[in-house]
Amino acid sequence: MLRRLRYRAGMHSGRLVGRGGATLASLARELGVSRTTVSNAYNRPDQLSPALRERVMKAAERLGYAGPDPVARSLRTRKAGAIGLLLTEQVSYAFRDPAAVAFLEGLTLECDRAGIGLLLVPASPDSDDVRSVTRAAVDGFVAYSMPEDDPFLAAMLARPVPTVISDQPATDAADLVGIDDRAAMRNMADHLISLGHKRIGVICMRLGRDQHNGVVDERRQEGAGYHVQRNRLAGLRDGFEAAGVAWDRIPVVERFDHSIAAGASAAGQVLELDPGITALVATSDVLAMGAIGELRRRHKRVPQDISVTGFDGVKAALDAGVTTVSQPVTAKGREAGRLLLDPAVRHRARQVMLPTTFVAGTSTAPHHG
Amino acid sequence: MLRRLRYRAGMHSGRLVGRGGATLASLARELGVSRTTVSNAYNRPDQLSPALRERVMKAAERLGYAGPDPVARSLRTRKAGAIGLLLTEQVSYAFRDPAAVAFLEGLTLECDRAGIGLLLVPASPDSDDVRSVTRAAVDGFVAYSMPEDDPFLAAMLARPVPTVISDQPATDAADLVGIDDRAAMRNMADHLISLGHKRIGVICMRLGRDQHNGVVDERRQEGAGYHVQRNRLAGLRDGFEAAGVAWDRIPVVERFDHSIAAGASAAGQVLELDPGITALVATSDVLAMGAIGELRRRHKRVPQDISVTGFDGVKAALDAGVTTVSQPVTAKGREAGRLLLDPAVRHRARQVMLPTTFVAGTSTAPHHG
DNA sequence: TTGTAGGCGTTATCAA
DNA sequence: TTGATAACGCCTACAA
């Protein structure tokens, strides 16, 4: 009885009157109609006489009822109306990385088309608290370029919703959209070899979740949790070994951060390991741009003294004339979206490989040794 | 009775066994424990013996129970764990506009800090179907630079959740973070006047939701639904009228699209209206960059023949040496996030104005008339 | 440490 | 055209 009284009180103070506290039920009660009717007034105006609908809307306005609660509706309909995006880094990083921005543009293009929201899921790399993933109210997920052993990724894959992975990792628990990194980089290797470069250095992005900065040995290369980087290094190795260059003599330097500054410092470290290189291969454009800046600072001319190559084909690099591999990042985003949202596509291929283009820029030149 | 039977059947086929169909309740039943216990196993591990918790998790794994349903949890806790972002354009536009990207970086910085998701709400400008806003499961909203009469904005303000508006419109239904556009542009006007410019042209961004491209009369300037643009024009007028220049003789050209191409075509139109201008003022950097391209194409030297100014201080414009007003876009995003998410801030000032900086570039020069 | 049970606000189904 | 009823799946105060 006590409980019932409290409940009643709630009805009157918290519910009918309180700010923002009106509900579909309270409105129905107030009007003396059923909840169904109120619900229909919002969701199926045609199922209801205009007069009654008008009465409902008026009362709603008067009572400060803003329409059906989205969460309650989602619970009932089993639809969130949104998909989630998961990244390795903090969400804000995505807006600093030109490739991520392009990917997001493509993805949101499809979200717009489908009228579906995109939820950027916070996932702090220095925490293992995956609740943000577990608790995201979404109908599906896209994971953008994550390491194989990421706990957030695992939490995502455990959710009973469809999932698409961009770039990495490959797993049959989810669809994949990516490129053939190994072949693309092999191409780049052949380009350098055809220019006469045999003594090179390499700088690459992070190979694992551990914060490693520095020289990479073969074991680390092969065990890398990021298969995109692993494949790019493998492609490079393919090319150089085919040309008779011993891979283990080539310095490979890793940076955990992906930034201009990281590229610069990595380039510096490579030069200290082997001052005699004639070409520097970066596994991303951002690193390449950082490297070029550092080389110039050290009075090395690019490409006359040292050739530099990148990867990705981001606008800034193309504008700067960096020799690179251009990958269709925006298309990758679109494809990921389509895989998740387009019913026609949803039941077809689960592995989409997009084509890349080799771009000969002005950052590479023949070496006459 | 019939109904009860069906219910039972559901329990066994759809629930306990079906793929992904397990619930907290079914798990509890299976284990012969209460729902509370299962809930605690996930949410309060310390409220429960390790052994029992282990049993629960094992059973969950076996039955394919992925943990508490996020939506049901949200309904119960009255927390979505996300805030929504509303834009005038399609969401994908945000990733094409450098200022929007910078704003988003700032906003997500705060989301990351708070462990809160950011939901990008789809809002097609050519539809009035605001259900995406009505149905967004969020604890708050940020609106980025919208016109006063936008229906999506209205729907957002009708929602019983806290709201922050960036730039425009100003309304006491929501907090605001912005800059003093009028004063900043007045400054720019004074700069041009001090350089000797009296005959100028103006190109501006859209002034209303109607798709207007072309000359802007005074009535349209003053009735503009975008007060940012209105204020920038007003600041310009302030300066030039103070210098004795009749505002109504200055051609003002509007573009609905905000792009390099739009800036170029607007510049062309201004030149046709008055080929004798010595300076061209753009209300954004993107338009200014488009204009500079167009002027060069027409063999006008910038700044020798015509000075050009921008607004915003986006990286590309600063790199190109455009004379502009630099506004702290990322800080604006952060501030918006803080206003919404930081409890300490939440109950203080409701109107945050950020400082701007005048940047004298190489796109303006004295005019010797 | 574990259980009971009410309520979060809605929509689907079916009947009237 | 309108209404009654039964879920949707969970959290949490309270009781044991």
mmCIF file with all atom_site columns, N, CA and C in Angstrom, chain A residues 266-325:
data_model
loop_
_atom_site.group_PDB
_atom_site.id
_atom_site.type_symbol
_atom_site.label_atom_id
_atom_site.label_alt_id
_atom_site.label_comp_id
_atom_site.label_asym_id
_atom_site.label_entity_id
_atom_site.label_seq_id
_atom_site.pdbx_PDB_ins_code
_atom_site.Cartn_x
_atom_site.Cartn_y
_atom_site.Cartn_z
_atom_site.occupancy
_atom_site.B_iso_or_equiv
_atom_site.pdbx_formal_charge
_atom_site.auth_seq_id
_atom_site.auth_comp_id
_atom_site.auth_asym_id
_atom_site.auth_atom_id
_atom_site.pdbx_PDB_model_num
ATOM 1   N N  . ALA A 1 266 ? 61.750 9.628  -36.921 1.00 0.00 ? 266 ALA A N  1
ATOM 2   C CA . ALA A 1 266 ? 62.087 8.308  -37.446 1.00 0.00 ? 266 ALA A CA 1
ATOM 3   C C  . ALA A 1 266 ? 63.121 8.438  -38.560 1.00 0.00 ? 266 ALA A C  1
ATOM 4   N N  . ALA A 1 267 ? 62.926 9.438  -39.413 1.00 0.00 ? 267 ALA A N  1
ATOM 5   C CA . ALA A 1 267 ? 63.886 9.643  -40.500 1.00 0.00 ? 267 ALA A CA 1
ATOM 6   C C  . ALA A 1 267 ? 65.271 9.922  -39.924 1.00 0.00 ? 267 ALA A C  1
ATOM 7   N N  . GLY A 1 268 ? 65.284 10.726 -38.880 1.00 0.00 ? 268 GLY A N  1
ATOM 8   C CA . GLY A 1 268 ? 66.554 11.030 -38.235 1.00 0.00 ? 268 GLY A CA 1
ATOM 9   C C  . GLY A 1 268 ? 67.227 9.769  -37.722 1.00 0.00 ? 268 GLY A C  1
ATOM 10  N N  . GLN A 1 269 ? 66.433 8.933  -37.104 1.00 0.00 ? 269 GLN A N  1
ATOM 11  C CA . GLN A 1 269 ? 67.001 7.706  -36.544 1.00 0.00 ? 269 GLN A CA 1
ATOM 12  C C  . GLN A 1 269 ? 67.543 6.790  -37.647 1.00 0.00 ? 269 GLN A C  1
ATOM 13  N N  . VAL A 1 270 ? 66.818 6.697  -38.745 1.00 0.00 ? 270 VAL A N  1
ATOM 14  C CA . VAL A 1 270 ? 67.281 5.868  -39.854 1.00 0.00 ? 270 VAL A CA 1
ATOM 15  C C  . VAL A 1 270 ? 68.627 6.371  -40.362 1.00 0.00 ? 270 VAL A C  1
ATOM 16  N N  . LEU A 1 271 ? 68.731 7.685  -40.485 1.00 0.00 ? 271 LEU A N  1
ATOM 17  C CA . LEU A 1 271 ? 69.984 8.258  -41.001 1.00 0.00 ? 271 LEU A CA 1
ATOM 18  C C  . LEU A 1 271 ? 71.156 7.963  -40.083 1.00 0.00 ? 271 LEU A C  1
ATOM 19  N N  . GLU A 1 272 ? 70.868 7.891  -38.809 1.00 0.00 ? 272 GLU A N  1
ATOM 20  C CA . GLU A 1 272 ? 71.953 7.572  -37.899 1.00 0.00 ? 272 GLU A CA 1
ATOM 21  C C  . GLU A 1 272 ? 72.366 6.106  -38.024 1.00 0.00 ? 272 GLU A C  1
ATOM 22  N N  . LEU A 1 273 ? 71.369 5.270  -38.319 1.00 0.00 ? 273 LEU A N  1
ATOM 23  C CA . LEU A 1 273 ? 71.669 3.843  -38.490 1.00 0.00 ? 273 LEU A CA 1
ATOM 24  C C  . LEU A 1 273 ? 72.431 3.588  -39.777 1.00 0.00 ? 273 LEU A C  1
ATOM 25  N N  . ASP A 1 274 ? 72.061 4.310  -40.813 1.00 0.00 ? 274 ASP A N  1
ATOM 26  C CA . ASP A 1 274 ? 72.777 4.162  -42.086 1.00 0.00 ? 274 ASP A CA 1
ATOM 27  C C  . ASP A 1 274 ? 72.778 5.472  -42.856 1.00 0.00 ? 274 ASP A C  1
ATOM 28  N N  . PRO A 1 275 ? 73.837 6.241  -42.689 1.00 0.00 ? 275 PRO A N  1
ATOM 29  C CA . PRO A 1 275 ? 73.917 7.556  -43.345 1.00 0.00 ? 275 PRO A CA 1
ATOM 30  C C  . PRO A 1 275 ? 74.031 7.422  -44.852 1.00 0.00 ? 275 PRO A C  1
ATOM 31  N N  . GLY A 1 276 ? 74.264 6.209  -45.337 1.00 0.00 ? 276 GLY A N  1
ATOM 32  C CA . GLY A 1 276 ? 74.517 6.048  -46.756 1.00 0.00 ? 276 GLY A CA 1
ATOM 33  C C  . GLY A 1 276 ? 73.310 5.693  -47.604 1.00 0.00 ? 276 GLY A C  1
ATOM 34  N N  . ILE A 1 277 ? 72.130 5.721  -47.027 1.00 0.00 ? 277 ILE A N  1
ATOM 35  C CA . ILE A 1 277 ? 70.959 5.329  -47.818 1.00 0.00 ? 277 ILE A CA 1
ATOM 36  C C  . ILE A 1 277 ? 70.715 6.326  -48.946 1.00 0.00 ? 277 ILE A C  1
ATOM 37  N N  . THR A 1 278 ? 70.134 5.802  -50.037 1.00 0.00 ? 278 THR A N  1
ATOM 38  C CA . THR A 1 278 ? 69.794 6.676  -51.160 1.00 0.00 ? 278 THR A CA 1
ATOM 39  C C  . THR A 1 278 ? 68.286 6.817  -51.299 1.00 0.00 ? 278 THR A C  1
ATOM 40  N N  . ALA A 1 279 ? 67.548 6.016  -50.533 1.00 0.00 ? 279 ALA A N  1
ATOM 41  C CA . ALA A 1 279 ? 66.088 6.132  -50.572 1.00 0.00 ? 279 ALA A CA 1
ATOM 42  C C  . ALA A 1 279 ? 65.497 5.803  -49.214 1.00 0.00 ? 279 ALA A C  1
ATOM 43  N N  . LEU A 1 280 ? 64.398 6.468  -48.895 1.00 0.00 ? 280 LEU A N  1
ATOM 44  C CA . LEU A 1 280 ? 63.723 6.234  -47.624 1.00 0.00 ? 280 LEU A CA 1
ATOM 45  C C  . LEU A 1 280 ? 62.258 5.915  -47.917 1.00 0.00 ? 280 LEU A C  1
ATOM 46  N N  . VAL A 1 281 ? 61.853 4.747  -47.483 1.00 0.00 ? 281 VAL A N  1
ATOM 47  C CA . VAL A 1 281 ? 60.471 4.327  -47.721 1.00 0.00 ? 281 VAL A CA 1
ATOM 48  C C  . VAL A 1 281 ? 59.664 4.513  -46.451 1.00 0.00 ? 281 VAL A C  1
ATOM 49  N N  . ALA A 1 282 ? 58.558 5.231  -46.554 1.00 0.00 ? 282 ALA A N  1
ATOM 50  C CA . ALA A 1 282 ? 57.665 5.364  -45.406 1.00 0.00 ? 282 ALA A CA 1
ATOM 51  C C  . ALA A 1 282 ? 56.392 4.591  -45.711 1.00 0.00 ? 282 ALA A C  1
ATOM 52  N N  . THR A 1 283 ? 55.803 4.009  -44.700 1.00 0.00 ? 283 THR A N  1
ATOM 53  C CA . THR A 1 283 ? 54.589 3.234  -44.951 1.00 0.00 ? 283 THR A CA 1
ATOM 54  C C  . THR A 1 283 ? 53.325 4.081  -44.879 1.00 0.00 ? 283 THR A C  1
ATOM 55  N N  . SER A 1 284 ? 53.509 5.398  -44.745 1.00 0.00 ? 284 SER A N  1
ATOM 56  C CA . SER A 1 284 ? 52.345 6.288  -44.833 1.00 0.00 ? 284 SER A CA 1
ATOM 57  C C  . SER A 1 284 ? 52.800 7.657  -45.320 1.00 0.00 ? 284 SER A C  1
ATOM 58  N N  . ASP A 1 285 ? 51.892 8.390  -45.893 1.00 0.00 ? 285 ASP A N  1
ATOM 59  C CA . ASP A 1 285 ? 52.218 9.723  -46.402 1.00 0.00 ? 285 ASP A CA 1
ATOM 60  C C  . ASP A 1 285 ? 52.578 10.682 -45.284 1.00 0.00 ? 285 ASP A C  1
ATOM 61  N N  . VAL A 1 286 ? 51.872 10.553 -44.187 1.00 0.00 ? 286 VAL A N  1
ATOM 62  C CA . VAL A 1 286 ? 52.136 11.459 -43.069 1.00 0.00 ? 286 VAL A CA 1
ATOM 63  C C  . VAL A 1 286 ? 53.573 11.294 -42.599 1.00 0.00 ? 286 VAL A C  1
ATOM 64  N N  . LEU A 1 287 ? 53.991 10.055 -42.440 1.00 0.00 ? 287 LEU A N  1
ATOM 65  C CA . LEU A 1 287 ? 55.384 9.805  -42.050 1.00 0.00 ? 287 LEU A CA 1
ATOM 66  C C  . LEU A 1 287 ? 56.339 10.324 -43.125 1.00 0.00 ? 287 LEU A C  1
ATOM 67  N N  . ALA A 1 288 ? 55.973 10.103 -44.383 1.00 0.00 ? 288 ALA A N  1
ATOM 68  C CA . ALA A 1 288 ? 56.842 10.544 -45.476 1.00 0.00 ? 288 ALA A CA 1
ATOM 69  C C  . ALA A 1 288 ? 57.016 12.065 -45.454 1.00 0.00 ? 288 ALA A C  1
ATOM 70  N N  . MET A 1 289 ? 55.932 12.771 -45.214 1.00 0.00 ? 289 MET A N  1
ATOM 71  C CA . MET A 1 289 ? 56.026 14.233 -45.193 1.00 0.00 ? 289 MET A CA 1
ATOM 72  C C  . MET A 1 289 ? 56.905 14.692 -44.033 1.00 0.00 ? 289 MET A C  1
ATOM 73  N N  . GLY A 1 290 ? 56.760 14.024 -42.904 1.00 0.00 ? 290 GLY A N  1
ATOM 74  C CA . GLY A 1 290 ? 57.624 14.354 -41.779 1.00 0.00 ? 290 GLY A CA 1
ATOM 75  C C  . GLY A 1 290 ? 59.080 14.088 -42.119 1.00 0.00 ? 290 GLY A C  1
ATOM 76  N N  . ALA A 1 291 ? 59.309 12.988 -42.813 1.00 0.00 ? 291 ALA A N  1
ATOM 77  C CA . ALA A 1 291 ? 60.672 12.610 -43.179 1.00 0.00 ? 291 ALA A CA 1
ATOM 78  C C  . ALA A 1 291 ? 61.280 13.636 -44.119 1.00 0.00 ? 291 ALA A C  1
ATOM 79  N N  . ILE A 1 292 ? 60.503 14.038 -45.095 1.00 0.00 ? 292 ILE A N  1
ATOM 80  C CA . ILE A 1 292 ? 61.020 15.011 -46.066 1.00 0.00 ? 292 ILE A CA 1
ATOM 81  C C  . ILE A 1 292 ? 61.436 16.306 -45.364 1.00 0.00 ? 292 ILE A C  1
ATOM 82  N N  . GLY A 1 293 ? 60.615 16.724 -44.434 1.00 0.00 ? 293 GLY A N  1
ATOM 83  C CA . GLY A 1 293 ? 60.949 17.927 -43.683 1.00 0.00 ? 293 GLY A CA 1
ATOM 84  C C  . GLY A 1 293 ? 62.264 17.765 -42.945 1.00 0.00 ? 293 GLY A C  1
ATOM 85  N N  . GLU A 1 294 ? 62.434 16.614 -42.320 1.00 0.00 ? 294 GLU A N  1
ATOM 86  C CA . GLU A 1 294 ? 63.641 16.367 -41.547 1.00 0.00 ? 294 GLU A CA 1
ATOM 87  C C  . GLU A 1 294 ? 64.880 16.308 -42.459 1.00 0.00 ? 294 GLU A C  1
ATOM 88  N N  . LEU A 1 295 ? 64.736 15.656 -43.593 1.00 0.00 ? 295 LEU A N  1
ATOM 89  C CA . LEU A 1 295 ? 65.878 15.550 -44.513 1.00 0.00 ? 295 LEU A CA 1
ATOM 90  C C  . LEU A 1 295 ? 66.310 16.934 -44.973 1.00 0.00 ? 295 LEU A C  1
ATOM 91  N N  . ARG A 1 296 ? 65.324 17.758 -45.302 1.00 0.00 ? 296 ARG A N  1
ATOM 92  C CA . ARG A 1 296 ? 65.671 19.108 -45.761 1.00 0.00 ? 296 ARG A CA 1
ATOM 93  C C  . ARG A 1 296 ? 66.373 19.883 -44.653 1.00 0.00 ? 296 ARG A C  1
ATOM 94  N N  . ARG A 1 297 ? 65.877 19.668 -43.452 1.00 0.00 ? 297 ARG A N  1
ATOM 95  C CA . ARG A 1 297 ? 66.485 20.347 -42.314 1.00 0.00 ? 297 ARG A CA 1
ATOM 96  C C  . ARG A 1 297 ? 67.960 19.937 -42.181 1.00 0.00 ? 297 ARG A C  1
ATOM 97  N N  . ARG A 1 298 ? 68.245 18.720 -42.606 1.00 0.00 ? 298 ARG A N  1
ATOM 98  C CA . ARG A 1 298 ? 69.625 18.233 -42.524 1.00 0.00 ? 298 ARG A CA 1
ATOM 99  C C  . ARG A 1 298 ? 70.385 18.490 -43.833 1.00 0.00 ? 298 ARG A C  1
ATOM 100 N N  . HIS A 1 299 ? 69.824 19.332 -44.632 1.00 0.00 ? 299 HIS A N  1
ATOM 101 C CA . HIS A 1 299 ? 70.465 19.723 -45.890 1.00 0.00 ? 299 HIS A CA 1
ATOM 102 C C  . HIS A 1 299 ? 70.666 18.563 -46.866 1.00 0.00 ? 299 HIS A C  1
ATOM 103 N N  . LYS A 1 300 ? 69.769 17.625 -46.799 1.00 0.00 ? 300 LYS A N  1
ATOM 104 C CA . LYS A 1 300 ? 69.739 16.579 -47.822 1.00 0.00 ? 300 LYS A CA 1
ATOM 105 C C  . LYS A 1 300 ? 68.683 16.997 -48.827 1.00 0.00 ? 300 LYS A C  1
ATOM 106 N N  . ARG A 1 301 ? 69.023 16.948 -50.087 1.00 0.00 ? 301 ARG A N  1
ATOM 107 C CA . ARG A 1 301 ? 68.016 17.317 -51.082 1.00 0.00 ? 301 ARG A CA 1
ATOM 108 C C  . ARG A 1 301 ? 67.152 16.105 -51.427 1.00 0.00 ? 301 ARG A C  1
ATOM 109 N N  . VAL A 1 302 ? 65.860 16.339 -51.518 1.00 0.00 ? 302 VAL A N  1
ATOM 110 C CA . VAL A 1 302 ? 64.925 15.299 -51.945 1.00 0.00 ? 302 VAL A CA 1
ATOM 111 C C  . VAL A 1 302 ? 64.389 15.736 -53.303 1.00 0.00 ? 302 VAL A C  1
ATOM 112 N N  . PRO A 1 303 ? 64.575 14.975 -54.362 1.00 0.00 ? 303 PRO A N  1
ATOM 113 C CA . PRO A 1 303 ? 65.039 13.589 -54.371 1.00 0.00 ? 303 PRO A CA 1
ATOM 114 C C  . PRO A 1 303 ? 66.517 13.432 -54.743 1.00 0.00 ? 303 PRO A C  1
ATOM 115 N N  . GLN A 1 304 ? 67.228 14.528 -55.027 1.00 0.00 ? 304 GLN A N  1
ATOM 116 C CA . GLN A 1 304 ? 68.586 14.364 -55.569 1.00 0.00 ? 304 GLN A CA 1
ATOM 117 C C  . GLN A 1 304 ? 69.500 13.532 -54.665 1.00 0.00 ? 304 GLN A C  1
ATOM 118 N N  . ASP A 1 305 ? 69.476 13.834 -53.360 1.00 0.00 ? 305 ASP A N  1
ATOM 119 C CA . ASP A 1 305 ? 70.334 13.075 -52.466 1.00 0.00 ? 305 ASP A CA 1
ATOM 120 C C  . ASP A 1 305 ? 69.632 11.807 -51.964 1.00 0.00 ? 305 ASP A C  1
ATOM 121 N N  . ILE A 1 306 ? 68.416 11.977 -51.581 1.00 0.00 ? 306 ILE A N  1
ATOM 122 C CA . ILE A 1 306 ? 67.647 10.839 -51.073 1.00 0.00 ? 306 ILE A CA 1
ATOM 123 C C  . ILE A 1 306 ? 66.231 10.877 -51.648 1.00 0.00 ? 306 ILE A C  1
ATOM 124 N N  . SER A 1 307 ? 65.806 9.772  -52.172 1.00 0.00 ? 307 SER A N  1
ATOM 125 C CA . SER A 1 307 ? 64.417 9.650  -52.618 1.00 0.00 ? 307 SER A CA 1
ATOM 126 C C  . SER A 1 307 ? 63.548 9.272  -51.432 1.00 0.00 ? 307 SER A C  1
ATOM 127 N N  . VAL A 1 308 ? 62.307 9.746  -51.435 1.00 0.00 ? 308 VAL A N  1
ATOM 128 C CA . VAL A 1 308 ? 61.381 9.402  -50.346 1.00 0.00 ? 308 VAL A CA 1
ATOM 129 C C  . VAL A 1 308 ? 60.049 8.957  -50.943 1.00 0.00 ? 308 VAL A C  1
ATOM 130 N N  . THR A 1 309 ? 59.465 7.918  -50.354 1.00 0.00 ? 309 THR A N  1
ATOM 131 C CA . THR A 1 309 ? 58.142 7.473  -50.819 1.00 0.00 ? 309 THR A CA 1
ATOM 132 C C  . THR A 1 309 ? 57.166 7.376  -49.657 1.00 0.00 ? 309 THR A C  1
ATOM 133 N N  . GLY A 1 310 ? 55.898 7.524  -49.998 1.00 0.00 ? 310 GLY A N  1
ATOM 134 C CA . GLY A 1 310 ? 54.842 7.447  -48.986 1.00 0.00 ? 310 GLY A CA 1
ATOM 135 C C  . GLY A 1 310 ? 53.839 6.348  -49.308 1.00 0.00 ? 310 GLY A C  1
ATOM 136 N N  . PHE A 1 311 ? 52.695 6.452  -48.677 1.00 0.00 ? 311 PHE A N  1
ATOM 137 C CA . PHE A 1 311 ? 51.631 5.482  -48.926 1.00 0.00 ? 311 PHE A CA 1
ATOM 138 C C  . PHE A 1 311 ? 50.321 6.083  -48.436 1.00 0.00 ? 311 PHE A C  1
ATOM 139 N N  . ASP A 1 312 ? 49.300 5.999  -49.243 1.00 0.00 ? 312 ASP A N  1
ATOM 140 C CA . ASP A 1 312 ? 47.924 6.409  -48.925 1.00 0.00 ? 312 ASP A CA 1
ATOM 141 C C  . ASP A 1 312 ? 47.349 7.315  -50.010 1.00 0.00 ? 312 ASP A C  1
ATOM 142 N N  . GLY A 1 313 ? 48.165 8.313  -50.409 1.00 0.00 ? 313 GLY A N  1
ATOM 143 C CA . GLY A 1 313 ? 47.634 9.250  -51.393 1.00 0.00 ? 313 GLY A CA 1
ATOM 144 C C  . GLY A 1 313 ? 46.751 10.312 -50.774 1.00 0.00 ? 313 GLY A C  1
ATOM 145 N N  . VAL A 1 314 ? 47.126 10.788 -49.592 1.00 0.00 ? 314 VAL A N  1
ATOM 146 C CA . VAL A 1 314 ? 46.347 11.886 -49.001 1.00 0.00 ? 314 VAL A CA 1
ATOM 147 C C  . VAL A 1 314 ? 46.661 13.168 -49.773 1.00 0.00 ? 314 VAL A C  1
ATOM 148 N N  . LYS A 1 315 ? 45.726 14.080 -49.722 1.00 0.00 ? 315 LYS A N  1
ATOM 149 C CA . LYS A 1 315 ? 45.818 15.268 -50.561 1.00 0.00 ? 315 LYS A CA 1
ATOM 150 C C  . LYS A 1 315 ? 47.121 16.043 -50.368 1.00 0.00 ? 315 LYS A C  1
ATOM 151 N N  . ALA A 1 316 ? 47.461 16.280 -49.112 1.00 0.00 ? 316 ALA A N  1
ATOM 152 C CA . ALA A 1 316 ? 48.654 17.076 -48.844 1.00 0.00 ? 316 ALA A CA 1
ATOM 153 C C  . ALA A 1 316 ? 49.889 16.456 -49.480 1.00 0.00 ? 316 ALA A C  1
ATOM 154 N N  . ALA A 1 317 ? 49.980 15.140 -49.446 1.00 0.00 ? 317 ALA A N  1
ATOM 155 C CA . ALA A 1 317 ? 51.143 14.462 -50.013 1.00 0.00 ? 317 ALA A CA 1
ATOM 156 C C  . ALA A 1 317 ? 51.132 14.563 -51.531 1.00 0.00 ? 317 ALA A C  1
ATOM 157 N N  . LEU A 1 318 ? 49.977 14.374 -52.120 1.00 0.00 ? 318 LEU A N  1
ATOM 158 C CA . LEU A 1 318 ? 49.886 14.476 -53.573 1.00 0.00 ? 318 LEU A CA 1
ATOM 159 C C  . LEU A 1 318 ? 50.248 15.892 -54.004 1.00 0.00 ? 318 LEU A C  1
ATOM 160 N N  . ASP A 1 319 ? 49.733 16.868 -53.272 1.00 0.00 ? 319 ASP A N  1
ATOM 161 C CA . ASP A 1 319 ? 50.045 18.262 -53.587 1.00 0.00 ? 319 ASP A CA 1
ATOM 162 C C  . ASP A 1 319 ? 51.542 18.521 -53.495 1.00 0.00 ? 319 ASP A C  1
ATOM 163 N N  . ALA A 1 320 ? 52.170 17.852 -52.546 1.00 0.00 ? 320 ALA A N  1
ATOM 164 C CA . ALA A 1 320 ? 53.596 18.083 -52.344 1.00 0.00 ? 320 ALA A CA 1
ATOM 165 C C  . ALA A 1 320 ? 54.449 17.263 -53.312 1.00 0.00 ? 320 ALA A C  1
ATOM 166 N N  . GLY A 1 321 ? 53.785 16.455 -54.137 1.00 0.00 ? 321 GLY A N  1
ATOM 167 C CA . GLY A 1 321 ? 54.536 15.692 -55.124 1.00 0.00 ? 321 GLY A CA 1
ATOM 168 C C  . GLY A 1 321 ? 55.214 14.447 -54.579 1.00 0.00 ? 321 GLY A C  1
ATOM 169 N N  . VAL A 1 322 ? 54.717 13.920 -53.491 1.00 0.00 ? 322 VAL A N  1
ATOM 170 C CA . VAL A 1 322 ? 55.309 12.714 -52.927 1.00 0.00 ? 322 VAL A CA 1
ATOM 171 C C  . VAL A 1 322 ? 54.978 11.504 -53.811 1.00 0.00 ? 322 VAL A C  1
ATOM 172 N N  . THR A 1 323 ? 55.962 10.710 -54.103 1.00 0.00 ? 323 THR A N  1
ATOM 173 C CA . THR A 1 323 ? 55.721 9.445  -54.808 1.00 0.00 ? 323 THR A CA 1
ATOM 174 C C  . THR A 1 323 ? 55.044 8.498  -53.824 1.00 0.00 ? 323 THR A C  1
ATOM 175 N N  . THR A 1 324 ? 53.897 7.979  -54.206 1.00 0.00 ? 324 THR A N  1
ATOM 176 C CA . THR A 1 324 ? 53.120 7.246  -53.217 1.00 0.00 ? 324 THR A CA 1
ATOM 177 C C  . THR A 1 324 ? 52.192 6.235  -53.876 1.00 0.00 ? 324 THR A C  1
ATOM 178 N N  . VAL A 1 325 ? 51.499 5.499  -53.043 1.00 0.00 ? 325 VAL A N  1
ATOM 179 C CA . VAL A 1 325 ? 50.441 4.618  -53.527 1.00 0.00 ? 325 VAL A CA 1
ATOM 180 C C  . VAL A 1 325 ? 49.131 5.254  -53.106 1.00 0.00 ? 325 VAL A C  1
#
